[in-house]
PDB file of C-alpha atoms in Angstrom:
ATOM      1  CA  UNK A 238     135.243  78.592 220.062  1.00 63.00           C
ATOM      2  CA  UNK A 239     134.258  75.846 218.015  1.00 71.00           C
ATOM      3  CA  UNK A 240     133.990  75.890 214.322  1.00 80.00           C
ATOM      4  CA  UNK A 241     131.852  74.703 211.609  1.00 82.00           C
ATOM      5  CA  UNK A 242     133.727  71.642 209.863  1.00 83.00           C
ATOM      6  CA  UNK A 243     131.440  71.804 207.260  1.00 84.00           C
ATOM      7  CA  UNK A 244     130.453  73.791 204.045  1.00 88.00           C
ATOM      8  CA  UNK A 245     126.708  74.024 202.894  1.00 90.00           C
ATOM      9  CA  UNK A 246     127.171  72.758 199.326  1.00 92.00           C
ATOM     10  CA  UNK A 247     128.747  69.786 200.747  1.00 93.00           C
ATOM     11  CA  UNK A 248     126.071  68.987 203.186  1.00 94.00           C
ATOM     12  CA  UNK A 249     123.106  69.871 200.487  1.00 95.00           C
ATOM     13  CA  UNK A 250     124.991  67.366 198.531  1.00 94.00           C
ATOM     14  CA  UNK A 251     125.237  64.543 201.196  1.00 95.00           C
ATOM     15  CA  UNK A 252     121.216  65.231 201.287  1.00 95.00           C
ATOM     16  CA  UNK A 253     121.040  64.869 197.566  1.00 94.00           C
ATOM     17  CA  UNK A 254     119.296  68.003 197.366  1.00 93.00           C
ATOM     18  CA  UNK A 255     116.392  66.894 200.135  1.00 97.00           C
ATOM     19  CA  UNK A 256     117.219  69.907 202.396  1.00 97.00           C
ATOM     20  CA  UNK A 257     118.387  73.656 201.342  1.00 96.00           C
ATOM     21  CA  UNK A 258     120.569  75.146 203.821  1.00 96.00           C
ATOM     22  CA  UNK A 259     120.388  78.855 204.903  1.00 95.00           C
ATOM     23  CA  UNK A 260     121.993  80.741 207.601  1.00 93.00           C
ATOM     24  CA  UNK A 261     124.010  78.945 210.621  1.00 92.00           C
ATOM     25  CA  UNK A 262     122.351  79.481 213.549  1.00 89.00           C
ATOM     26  CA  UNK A 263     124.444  78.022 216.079  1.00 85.00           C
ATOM     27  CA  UNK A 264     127.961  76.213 216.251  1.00 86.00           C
ATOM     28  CA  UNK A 265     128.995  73.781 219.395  1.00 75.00           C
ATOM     29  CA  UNK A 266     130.272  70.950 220.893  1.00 68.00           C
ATOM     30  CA  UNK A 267     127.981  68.592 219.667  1.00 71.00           C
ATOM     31  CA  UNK A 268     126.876  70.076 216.728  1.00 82.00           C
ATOM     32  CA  UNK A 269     125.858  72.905 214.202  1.00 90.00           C
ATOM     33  CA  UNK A 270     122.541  73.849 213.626  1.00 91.00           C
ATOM     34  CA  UNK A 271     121.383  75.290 210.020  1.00 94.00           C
ATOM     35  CA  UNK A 272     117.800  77.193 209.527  1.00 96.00           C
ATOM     36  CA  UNK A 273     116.998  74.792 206.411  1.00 97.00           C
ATOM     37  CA  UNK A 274     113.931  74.102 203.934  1.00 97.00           C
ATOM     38  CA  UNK A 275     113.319  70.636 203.902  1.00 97.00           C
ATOM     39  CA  UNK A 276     112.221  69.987 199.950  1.00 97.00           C
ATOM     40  CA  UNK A 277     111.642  66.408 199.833  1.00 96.00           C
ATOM     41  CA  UNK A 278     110.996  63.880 202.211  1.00 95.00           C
ATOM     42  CA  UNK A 279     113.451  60.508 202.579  1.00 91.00           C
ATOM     43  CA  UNK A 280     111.298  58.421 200.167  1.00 92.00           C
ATOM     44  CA  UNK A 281     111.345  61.193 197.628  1.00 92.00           C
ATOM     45  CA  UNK A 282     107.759  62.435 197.758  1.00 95.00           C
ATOM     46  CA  UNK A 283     107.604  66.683 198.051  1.00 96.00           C
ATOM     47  CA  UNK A 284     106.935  68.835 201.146  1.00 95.00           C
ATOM     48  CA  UNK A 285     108.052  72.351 202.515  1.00 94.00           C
ATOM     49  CA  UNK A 286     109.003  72.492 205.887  1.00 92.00           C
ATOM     50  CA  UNK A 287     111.350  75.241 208.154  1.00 96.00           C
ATOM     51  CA  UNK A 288     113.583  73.253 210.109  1.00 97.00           C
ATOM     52  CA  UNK A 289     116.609  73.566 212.228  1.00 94.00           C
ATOM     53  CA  UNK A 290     118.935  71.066 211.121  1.00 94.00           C
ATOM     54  CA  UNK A 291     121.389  69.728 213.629  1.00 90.00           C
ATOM     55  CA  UNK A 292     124.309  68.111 212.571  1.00 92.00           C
ATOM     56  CA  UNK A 293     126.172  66.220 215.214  1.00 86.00           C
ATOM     57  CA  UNK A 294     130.560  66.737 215.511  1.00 79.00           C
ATOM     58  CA  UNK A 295     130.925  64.257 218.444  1.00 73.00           C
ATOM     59  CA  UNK A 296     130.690  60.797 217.368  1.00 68.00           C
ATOM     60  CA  UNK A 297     130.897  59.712 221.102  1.00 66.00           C
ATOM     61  CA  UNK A 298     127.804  61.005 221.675  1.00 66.00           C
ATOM     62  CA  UNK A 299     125.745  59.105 219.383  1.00 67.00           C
ATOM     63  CA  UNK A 300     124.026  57.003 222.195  1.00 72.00           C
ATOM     64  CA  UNK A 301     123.021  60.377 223.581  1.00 67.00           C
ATOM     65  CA  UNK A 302     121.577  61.349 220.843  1.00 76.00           C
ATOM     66  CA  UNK A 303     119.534  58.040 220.383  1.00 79.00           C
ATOM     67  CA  UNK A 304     118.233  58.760 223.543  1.00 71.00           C
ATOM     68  CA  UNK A 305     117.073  62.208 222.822  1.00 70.00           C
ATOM     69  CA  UNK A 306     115.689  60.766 219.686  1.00 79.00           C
ATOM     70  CA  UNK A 307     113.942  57.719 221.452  1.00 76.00           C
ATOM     71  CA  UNK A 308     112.719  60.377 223.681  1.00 73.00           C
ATOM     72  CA  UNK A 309     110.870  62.686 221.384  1.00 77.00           C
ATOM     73  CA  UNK A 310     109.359  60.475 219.269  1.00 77.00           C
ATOM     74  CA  UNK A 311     107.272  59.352 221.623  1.00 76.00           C
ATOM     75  CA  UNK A 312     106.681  62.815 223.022  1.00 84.00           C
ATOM     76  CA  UNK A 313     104.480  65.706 221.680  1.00 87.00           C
ATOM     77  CA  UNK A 314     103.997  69.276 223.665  1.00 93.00           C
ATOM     78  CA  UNK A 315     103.592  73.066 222.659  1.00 94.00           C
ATOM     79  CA  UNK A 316     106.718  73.787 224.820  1.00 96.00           C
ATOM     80  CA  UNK A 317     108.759  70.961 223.679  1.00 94.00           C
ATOM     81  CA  UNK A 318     110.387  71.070 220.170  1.00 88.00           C
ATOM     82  CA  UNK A 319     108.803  68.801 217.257  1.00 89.00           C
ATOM     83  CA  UNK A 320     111.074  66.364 215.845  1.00 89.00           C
ATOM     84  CA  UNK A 321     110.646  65.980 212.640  1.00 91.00           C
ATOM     85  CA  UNK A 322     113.249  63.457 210.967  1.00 91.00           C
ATOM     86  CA  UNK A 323     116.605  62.180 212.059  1.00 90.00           C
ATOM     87  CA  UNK A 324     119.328  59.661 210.540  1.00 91.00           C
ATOM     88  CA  UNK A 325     122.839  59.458 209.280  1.00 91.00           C
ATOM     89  CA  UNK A 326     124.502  60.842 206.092  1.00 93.00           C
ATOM     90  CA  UNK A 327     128.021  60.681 204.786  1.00 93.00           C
ATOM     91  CA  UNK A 328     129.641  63.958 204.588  1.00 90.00           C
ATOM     92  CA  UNK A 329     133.602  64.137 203.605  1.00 82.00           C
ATOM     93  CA  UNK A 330     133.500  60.286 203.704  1.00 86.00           C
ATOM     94  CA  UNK A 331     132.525  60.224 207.351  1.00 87.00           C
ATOM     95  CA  UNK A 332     129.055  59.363 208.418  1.00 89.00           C
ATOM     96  CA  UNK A 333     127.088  62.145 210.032  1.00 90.00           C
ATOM     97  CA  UNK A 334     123.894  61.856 212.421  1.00 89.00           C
ATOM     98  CA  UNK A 335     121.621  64.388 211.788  1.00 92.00           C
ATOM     99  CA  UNK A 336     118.271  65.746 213.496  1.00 90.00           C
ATOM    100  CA  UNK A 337     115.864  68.263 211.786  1.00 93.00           C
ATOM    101  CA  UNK A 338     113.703  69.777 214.440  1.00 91.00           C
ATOM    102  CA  UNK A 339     110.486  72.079 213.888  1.00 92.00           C
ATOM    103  CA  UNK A 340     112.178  75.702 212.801  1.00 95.00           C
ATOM    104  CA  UNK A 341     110.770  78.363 215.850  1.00 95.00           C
ATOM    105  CA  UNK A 342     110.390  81.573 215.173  1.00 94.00           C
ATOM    106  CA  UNK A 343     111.534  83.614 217.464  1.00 95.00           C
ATOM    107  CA  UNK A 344     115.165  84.133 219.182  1.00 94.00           C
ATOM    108  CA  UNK A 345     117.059  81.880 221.540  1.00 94.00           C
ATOM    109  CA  UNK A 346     115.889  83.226 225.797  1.00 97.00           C
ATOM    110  CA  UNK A 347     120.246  83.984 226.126  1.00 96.00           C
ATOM    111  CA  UNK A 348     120.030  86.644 222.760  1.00 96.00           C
ATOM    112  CA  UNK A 349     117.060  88.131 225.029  1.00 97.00           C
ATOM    113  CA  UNK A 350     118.499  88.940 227.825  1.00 98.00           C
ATOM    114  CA  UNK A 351     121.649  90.351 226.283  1.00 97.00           C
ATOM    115  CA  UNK A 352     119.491  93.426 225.292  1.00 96.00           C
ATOM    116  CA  UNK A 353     118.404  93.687 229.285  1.00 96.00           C
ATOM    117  CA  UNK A 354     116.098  92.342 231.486  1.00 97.00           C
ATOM    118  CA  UNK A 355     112.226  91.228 230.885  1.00 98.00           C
ATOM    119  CA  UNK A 356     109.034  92.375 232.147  1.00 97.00           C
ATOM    120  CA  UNK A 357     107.581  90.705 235.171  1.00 97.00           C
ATOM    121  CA  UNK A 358     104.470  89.229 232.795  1.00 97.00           C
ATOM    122  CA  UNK A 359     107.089  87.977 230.045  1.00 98.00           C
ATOM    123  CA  UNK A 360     109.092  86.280 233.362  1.00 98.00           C
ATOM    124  CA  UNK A 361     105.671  84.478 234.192  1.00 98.00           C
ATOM    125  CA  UNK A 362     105.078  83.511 230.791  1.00 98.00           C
ATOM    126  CA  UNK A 363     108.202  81.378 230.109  1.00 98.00           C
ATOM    127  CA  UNK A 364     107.761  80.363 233.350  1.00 98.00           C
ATOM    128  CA  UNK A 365     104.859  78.792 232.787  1.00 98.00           C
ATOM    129  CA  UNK A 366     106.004  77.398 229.192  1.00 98.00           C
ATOM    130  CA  UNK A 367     108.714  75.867 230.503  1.00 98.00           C
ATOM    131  CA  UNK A 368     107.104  74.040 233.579  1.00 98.00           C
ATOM    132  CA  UNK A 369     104.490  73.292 231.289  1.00 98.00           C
ATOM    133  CA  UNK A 370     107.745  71.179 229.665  1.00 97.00           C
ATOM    134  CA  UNK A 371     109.248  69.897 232.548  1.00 97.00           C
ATOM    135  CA  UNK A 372     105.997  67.819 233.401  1.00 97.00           C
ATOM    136  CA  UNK A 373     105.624  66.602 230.198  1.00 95.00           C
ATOM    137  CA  UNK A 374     109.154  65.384 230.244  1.00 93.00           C
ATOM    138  CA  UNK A 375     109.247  64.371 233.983  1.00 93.00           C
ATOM    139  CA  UNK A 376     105.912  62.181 232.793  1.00 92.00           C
ATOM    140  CA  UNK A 377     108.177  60.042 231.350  1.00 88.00           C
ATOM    141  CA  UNK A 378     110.983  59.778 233.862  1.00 88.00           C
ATOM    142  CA  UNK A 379     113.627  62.431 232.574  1.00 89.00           C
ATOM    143  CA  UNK A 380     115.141  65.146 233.475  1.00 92.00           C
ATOM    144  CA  UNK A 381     116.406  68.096 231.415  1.00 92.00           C
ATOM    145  CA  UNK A 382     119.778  68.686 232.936  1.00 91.00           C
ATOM    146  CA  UNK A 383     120.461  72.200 231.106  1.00 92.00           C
ATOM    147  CA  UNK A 384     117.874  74.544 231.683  1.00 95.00           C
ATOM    148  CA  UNK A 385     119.714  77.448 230.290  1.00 96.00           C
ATOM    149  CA  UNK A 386     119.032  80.592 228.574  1.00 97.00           C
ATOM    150  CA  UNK A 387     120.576  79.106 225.518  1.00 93.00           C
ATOM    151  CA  UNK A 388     117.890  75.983 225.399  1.00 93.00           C
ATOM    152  CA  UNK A 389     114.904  77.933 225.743  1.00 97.00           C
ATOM    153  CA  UNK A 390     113.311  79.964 222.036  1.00 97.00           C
ATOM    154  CA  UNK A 391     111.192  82.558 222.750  1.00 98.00           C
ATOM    155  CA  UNK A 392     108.326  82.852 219.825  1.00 97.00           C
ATOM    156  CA  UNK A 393     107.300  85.797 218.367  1.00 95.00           C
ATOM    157  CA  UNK A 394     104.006  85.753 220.377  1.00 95.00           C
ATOM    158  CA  UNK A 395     106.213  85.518 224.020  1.00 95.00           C
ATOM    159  CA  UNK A 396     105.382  82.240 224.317  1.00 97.00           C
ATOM    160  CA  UNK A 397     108.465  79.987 225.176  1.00 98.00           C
ATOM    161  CA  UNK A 398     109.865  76.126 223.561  1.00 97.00           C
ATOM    162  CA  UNK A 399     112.300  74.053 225.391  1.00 96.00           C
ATOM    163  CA  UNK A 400     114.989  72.699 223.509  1.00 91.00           C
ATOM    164  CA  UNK A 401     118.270  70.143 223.288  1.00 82.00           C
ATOM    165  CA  UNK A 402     117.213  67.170 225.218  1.00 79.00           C
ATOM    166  CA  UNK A 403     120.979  65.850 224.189  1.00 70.00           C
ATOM    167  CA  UNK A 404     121.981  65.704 228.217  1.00 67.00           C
ATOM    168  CA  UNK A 405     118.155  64.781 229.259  1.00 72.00           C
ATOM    169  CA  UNK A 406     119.020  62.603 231.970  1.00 69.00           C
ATOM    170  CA  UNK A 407     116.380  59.137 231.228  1.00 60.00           C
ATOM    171  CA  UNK A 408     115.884  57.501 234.885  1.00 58.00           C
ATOM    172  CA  UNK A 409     114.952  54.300 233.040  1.00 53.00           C
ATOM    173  CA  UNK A 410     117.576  53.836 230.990  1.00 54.00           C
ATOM    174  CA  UNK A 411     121.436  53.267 232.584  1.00 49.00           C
ATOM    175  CA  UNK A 412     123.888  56.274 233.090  1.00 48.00           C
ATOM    176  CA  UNK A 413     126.087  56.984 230.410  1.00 43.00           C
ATOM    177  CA  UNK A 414     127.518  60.550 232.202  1.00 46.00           C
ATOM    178  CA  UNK A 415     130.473  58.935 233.724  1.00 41.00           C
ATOM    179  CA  UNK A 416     130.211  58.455 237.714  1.00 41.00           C
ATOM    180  CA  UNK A 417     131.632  61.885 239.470  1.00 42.00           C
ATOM    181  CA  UNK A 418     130.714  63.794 236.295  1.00 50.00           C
ATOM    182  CA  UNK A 419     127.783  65.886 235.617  1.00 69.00           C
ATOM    183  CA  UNK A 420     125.958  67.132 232.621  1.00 69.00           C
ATOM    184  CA  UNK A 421     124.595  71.091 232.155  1.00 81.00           C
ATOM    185  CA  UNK A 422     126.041  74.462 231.452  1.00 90.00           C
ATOM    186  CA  UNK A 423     128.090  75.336 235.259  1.00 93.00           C
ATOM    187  CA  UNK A 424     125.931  78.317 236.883  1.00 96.00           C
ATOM    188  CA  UNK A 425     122.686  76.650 235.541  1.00 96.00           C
ATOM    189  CA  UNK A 426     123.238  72.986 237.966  1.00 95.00           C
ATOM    190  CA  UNK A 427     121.021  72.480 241.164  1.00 96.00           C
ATOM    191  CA  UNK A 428     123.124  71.718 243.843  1.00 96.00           C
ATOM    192  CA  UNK A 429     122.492  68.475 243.636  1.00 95.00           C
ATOM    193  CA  UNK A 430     124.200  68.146 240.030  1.00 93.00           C
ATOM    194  CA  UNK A 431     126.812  69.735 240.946  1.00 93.00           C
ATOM    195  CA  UNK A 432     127.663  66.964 243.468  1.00 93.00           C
ATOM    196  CA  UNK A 433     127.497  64.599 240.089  1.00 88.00           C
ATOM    197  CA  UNK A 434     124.329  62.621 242.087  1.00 90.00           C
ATOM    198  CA  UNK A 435     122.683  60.591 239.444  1.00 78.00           C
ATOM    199  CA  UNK A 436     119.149  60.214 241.492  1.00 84.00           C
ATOM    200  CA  UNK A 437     117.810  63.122 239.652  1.00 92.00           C
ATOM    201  CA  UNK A 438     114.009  64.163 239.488  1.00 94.00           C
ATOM    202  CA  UNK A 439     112.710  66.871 237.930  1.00 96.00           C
ATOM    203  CA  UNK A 440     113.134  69.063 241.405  1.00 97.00           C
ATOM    204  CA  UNK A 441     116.633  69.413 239.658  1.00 96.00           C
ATOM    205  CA  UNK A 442     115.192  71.182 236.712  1.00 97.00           C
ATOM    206  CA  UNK A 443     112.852  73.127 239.221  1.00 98.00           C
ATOM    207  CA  UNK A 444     116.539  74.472 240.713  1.00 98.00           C
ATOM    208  CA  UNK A 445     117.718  75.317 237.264  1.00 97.00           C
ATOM    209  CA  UNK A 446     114.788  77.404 236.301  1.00 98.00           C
ATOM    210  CA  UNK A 447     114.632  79.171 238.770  1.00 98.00           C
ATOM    211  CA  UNK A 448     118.241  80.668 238.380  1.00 98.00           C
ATOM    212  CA  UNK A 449     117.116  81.459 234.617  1.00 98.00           C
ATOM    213  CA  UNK A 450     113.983  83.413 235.952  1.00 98.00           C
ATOM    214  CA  UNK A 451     116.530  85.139 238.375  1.00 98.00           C
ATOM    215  CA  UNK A 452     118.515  86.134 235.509  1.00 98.00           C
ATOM    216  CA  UNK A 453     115.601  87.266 233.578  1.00 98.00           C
ATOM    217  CA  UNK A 454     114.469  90.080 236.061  1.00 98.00           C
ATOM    218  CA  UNK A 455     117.485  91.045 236.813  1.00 98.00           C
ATOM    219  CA  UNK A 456     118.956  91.101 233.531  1.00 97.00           C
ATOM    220  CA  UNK A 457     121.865  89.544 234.184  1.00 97.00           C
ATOM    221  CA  UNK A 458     123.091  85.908 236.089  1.00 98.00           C
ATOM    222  CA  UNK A 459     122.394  86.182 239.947  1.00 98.00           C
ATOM    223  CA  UNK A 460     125.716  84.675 240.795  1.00 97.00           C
ATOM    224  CA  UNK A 461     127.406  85.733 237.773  1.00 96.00           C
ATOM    225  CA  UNK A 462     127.676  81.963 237.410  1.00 96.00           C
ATOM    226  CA  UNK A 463     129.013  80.857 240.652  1.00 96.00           C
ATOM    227  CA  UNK A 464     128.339  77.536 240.919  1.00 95.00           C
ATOM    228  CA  UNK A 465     129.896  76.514 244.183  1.00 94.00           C
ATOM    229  CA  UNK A 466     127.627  79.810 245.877  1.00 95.00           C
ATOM    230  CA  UNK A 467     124.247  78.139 243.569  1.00 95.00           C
ATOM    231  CA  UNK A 468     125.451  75.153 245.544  1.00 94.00           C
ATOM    232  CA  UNK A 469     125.764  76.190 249.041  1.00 95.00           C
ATOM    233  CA  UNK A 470     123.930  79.478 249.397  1.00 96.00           C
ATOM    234  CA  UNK A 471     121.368  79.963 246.554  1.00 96.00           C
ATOM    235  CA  UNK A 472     120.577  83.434 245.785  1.00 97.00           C
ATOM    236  CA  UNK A 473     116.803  85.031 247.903  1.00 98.00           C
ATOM    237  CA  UNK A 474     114.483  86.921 245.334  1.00 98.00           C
ATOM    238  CA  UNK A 475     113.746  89.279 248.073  1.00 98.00           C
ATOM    239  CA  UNK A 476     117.071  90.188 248.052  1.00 98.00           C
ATOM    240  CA  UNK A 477     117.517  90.903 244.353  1.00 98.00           C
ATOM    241  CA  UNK A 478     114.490  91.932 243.401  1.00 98.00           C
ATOM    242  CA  UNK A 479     112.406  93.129 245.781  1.00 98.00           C
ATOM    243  CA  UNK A 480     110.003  94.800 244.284  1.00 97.00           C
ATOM    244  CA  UNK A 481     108.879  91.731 242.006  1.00 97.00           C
ATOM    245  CA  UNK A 482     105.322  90.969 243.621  1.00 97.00           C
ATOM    246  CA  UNK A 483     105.756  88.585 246.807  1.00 98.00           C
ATOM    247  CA  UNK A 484     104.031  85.789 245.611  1.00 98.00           C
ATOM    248  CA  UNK A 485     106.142  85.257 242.598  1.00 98.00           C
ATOM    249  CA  UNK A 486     109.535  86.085 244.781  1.00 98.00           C
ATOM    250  CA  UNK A 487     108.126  83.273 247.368  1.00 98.00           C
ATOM    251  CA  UNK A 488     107.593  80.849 244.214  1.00 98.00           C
ATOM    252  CA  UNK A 489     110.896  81.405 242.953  1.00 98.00           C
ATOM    253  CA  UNK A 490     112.857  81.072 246.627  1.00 98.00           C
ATOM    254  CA  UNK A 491     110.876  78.038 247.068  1.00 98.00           C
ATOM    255  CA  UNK A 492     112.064  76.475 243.889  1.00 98.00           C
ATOM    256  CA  UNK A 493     115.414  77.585 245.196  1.00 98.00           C
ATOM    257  CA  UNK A 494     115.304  75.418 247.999  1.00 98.00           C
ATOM    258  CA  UNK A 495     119.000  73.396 248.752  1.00 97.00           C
ATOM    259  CA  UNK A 496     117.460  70.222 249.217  1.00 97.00           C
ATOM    260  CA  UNK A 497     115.627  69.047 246.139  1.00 97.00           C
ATOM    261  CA  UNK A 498     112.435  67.163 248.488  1.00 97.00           C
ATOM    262  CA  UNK A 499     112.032  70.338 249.700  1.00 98.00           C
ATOM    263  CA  UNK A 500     111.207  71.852 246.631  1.00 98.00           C
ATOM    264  CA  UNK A 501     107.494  72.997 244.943  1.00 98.00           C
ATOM    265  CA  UNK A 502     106.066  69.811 242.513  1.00 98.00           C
ATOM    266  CA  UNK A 503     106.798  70.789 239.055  1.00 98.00           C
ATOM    267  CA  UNK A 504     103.061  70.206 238.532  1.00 98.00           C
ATOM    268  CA  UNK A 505     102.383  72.910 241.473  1.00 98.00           C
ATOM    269  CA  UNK A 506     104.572  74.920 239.845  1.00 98.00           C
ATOM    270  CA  UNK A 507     103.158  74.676 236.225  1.00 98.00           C
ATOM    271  CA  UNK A 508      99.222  75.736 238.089  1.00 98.00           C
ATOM    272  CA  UNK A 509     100.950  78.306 240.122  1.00 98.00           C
ATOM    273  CA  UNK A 510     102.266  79.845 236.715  1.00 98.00           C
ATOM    274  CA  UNK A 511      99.607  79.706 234.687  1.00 98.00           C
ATOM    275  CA  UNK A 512      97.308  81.328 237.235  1.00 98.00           C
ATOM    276  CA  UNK A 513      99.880  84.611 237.651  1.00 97.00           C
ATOM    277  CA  UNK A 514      99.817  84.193 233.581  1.00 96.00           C
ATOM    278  CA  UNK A 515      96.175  84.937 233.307  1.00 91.00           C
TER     279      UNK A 515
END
């Protein structure tokens, strides 16, 4: 399990006061993330903002993370998380790139579902958030990659945010997975991620959904993260939960089609959604 290199005095200081940490919200791979009060902006002038602050560990990963930053500057959606600042500080003598998104109120989708399963209507709802997200991404050529219960915040009012675009897959720009690797939490990856193919389109995220809204009915994964079964022989909604209203089980066994062509638009999808929402 990782841990948290850092202590919150020292990274207040590094800020010179700009940003006042509170509670750690989440420690990883790439990063930590603090729920933070942003006091001041860079050029000194006052403001008050919730944030979740996102400090990132893995120095090899700072062209991701330029990416995700390129990315969400230039995009703005309800279902997407607001960036709000980014840059480098120096923290123990080492420099430190650092994102503060929009604070969400609410409680990350895999917290959720650890307390059970949701209702059919709150199932629809994120569904419909989170395709909502998926177009507005795919609009500009990239593809999520990790669709998971931990990257979607559910809001106090049900409503649902996508978040970490740090292994958003940009068709424009050149690779930088390394070839026969893949990006993703294993049990979330279409089948075609799982093969490592790098002609993603945002039928891969379709895939990946899916398996999330699965999880969400059921109350627990529908493969209990078998990814070579997600890959081969995806899991039927009639099977698991049958008595889920058919045209919601057709939508989902559609998205869970083995061959990503094959699969509903994501803009289909979104309309499909929103009408079962309403």
């Amino acid at each position: 399990m990782p841990t948290n290199p850092f202590s919150a005095p020292e990274v207040e200081a590094s800020f010179k006061g700009r940003y006042v940490l509170g509670s750690e919200l989440r420690v990883g791979g790439q990063g930590v993330v603090y729920r933070a009060k942003r006091v001041r902006l860079a050029d000194g002038s006052a403001c008050s903002n919730e944030v979740a602050l996102k400090l990132h560990l893995d120095a090899k990963q700072d062209k991701r993370v330029e990416r995700e930053i390129e990315a969400m500057k230039h995009l703005r959606h309800p279902a997407l998380a607001t960036l709000l600042e980014e840059g480098t500080i120096i923290i123990g003598g080492k420099q430190t790139r650092y994102i503060a998104w929009e604070f969400i109120e609410g409680e990350p989708l895999d917290a959720r579902l650890s307390k059970g399963g949701l209702s059919e209507r709150e199932v629809v709802r994120i569904a419909r958030d989170v395709t909502s997200a998926i177009v507005a991404l795919w609009s500009k050529h990239i593809v999520h990659r990790d669709i998971a219960p931990k990257n979607i915040m559910i809001k106090l009012d049900g409503s649902a945010i996508l978040i970490d675009l740090g292994g958003a897959r940009h068709l424009d720009n050149t690779s930088i997975t390394a070839a026969g690797m893949t990006f993703g939490t294993p049990g979330y990856f279409s089948p075609e991620q799982f093969r490592a193919e790098r002609a993603l389109t945002s039928a891969s995220d379709v895939f990946t959904l899916a398996i999330v809204l699965l999880e969400c009915l059921l109350g627990h994964h529908p493969t209990n993260l078998d990814q070579h079964q997600l890959a081969s022989s995806p899991p039927s909604a009639d099977v698991l939960v049958p008595s889920v209203p058919k045209e919601l089980r057709d939508t989902i066994n559609q998205m869970l089609r083995l061959r990503a062509p094959f699969r509903p638009p994501v803009d289909k999808l979104h309309a499909t959604f929103d009408r079962l929402a309403n």
